[in-house]
Amino acid sequence: MNANAVALLGHASHQLSMHQRQAIKPFLNKEYATLCSPQSLVTEFLFGDELQSQLNNIKASNKIGNNDDHEASNKIGNNDDHEVLWCLLRPKRLPRGFSHIIAAVVYHPPDANY
């Protein structure tokens, strides 16, 4: 019977933490809304023991997707037989000696003449 009482208290504590997260969520910056997801672990702290590392990970992932962090230019070239998309990327951080990343995609249609 004591085990059932402990399990019930644990479940109630977890549910209370989930309700508190959902109550805080509207007041958080949208980029940090994932902290309130049910998949985040609940410990003695509302957002878990690793809050700072979670915040750093969120910032890092938002930097990758943010268009302000790099300059990009696209050029599409084509002729009758194929199309080419060139992309010149200039991220703020690259290994020493590299200032750009150039990517190209070539599309050959199935009915090309060669």
PDB file of N, CA, C and O in Angstrom, residues 94-100:
ATOM      1  N   LEU A  94      33.656  29.514 -39.782  1.00  0.00           N
ATOM      2  CA  LEU A  94      34.148  28.406 -40.588  1.00  0.00           C
ATOM      3  C   LEU A  94      35.553  28.070 -40.112  1.00  0.00           C
ATOM      4  O   LEU A  94      36.193  28.889 -39.454  1.00  0.00           O
ATOM      5  N   PRO A  95      36.050  26.892 -40.454  1.00  0.00           N
ATOM      6  CA  PRO A  95      37.436  26.588 -40.103  1.00  0.00           C
ATOM      7  C   PRO A  95      38.394  27.595 -40.725  1.00  0.00           C
ATOM      8  O   PRO A  95      38.114  28.169 -41.782  1.00  0.00           O
ATOM      9  N   ARG A  96      39.499  27.799 -40.083  1.00  0.00           N
ATOM     10  CA  ARG A  96      40.504  28.742 -40.554  1.00  0.00           C
ATOM     11  C   ARG A  96      40.894  28.403 -41.992  1.00  0.00           C
ATOM     12  O   ARG A  96      41.100  27.262 -42.349  1.00  0.00           O
ATOM     13  N   GLY A  97      40.996  29.419 -42.818  1.00  0.00           N
ATOM     14  CA  GLY A  97      41.379  29.215 -44.210  1.00  0.00           C
ATOM     15  C   GLY A  97      40.199  29.101 -45.158  1.00  0.00           C
ATOM     16  O   GLY A  97      40.380  29.077 -46.370  1.00  0.00           O
ATOM     17  N   PHE A  98      38.995  29.014 -44.635  1.00  0.00           N
ATOM     18  CA  PHE A  98      37.804  28.916 -45.472  1.00  0.00           C
ATOM     19  C   PHE A  98      36.922  30.132 -45.218  1.00  0.00           C
ATOM     20  O   PHE A  98      36.598  30.449 -44.081  1.00  0.00           O
ATOM     21  N   SER A  99      36.526  30.811 -46.276  1.00  0.00           N
ATOM     22  CA  SER A  99      35.658  31.967 -46.111  1.00  0.00           C
ATOM     23  C   SER A  99      34.275  31.758 -46.716  1.00  0.00           C
ATOM     24  O   SER A  99      33.349  32.492 -46.407  1.00  0.00           O
ATOM     25  N   HIS A 100      34.138  30.775 -47.585  1.00  0.00           N
ATOM     26  CA  HIS A 100      32.881  30.516 -48.265  1.00  0.00           C
ATOM     27  C   HIS A 100      32.642  29.014 -48.363  1.00  0.00           C
ATOM     28  O   HIS A 100      33.583  28.223 -48.313  1.00  0.00           O
TER      29      HIS A 100
END
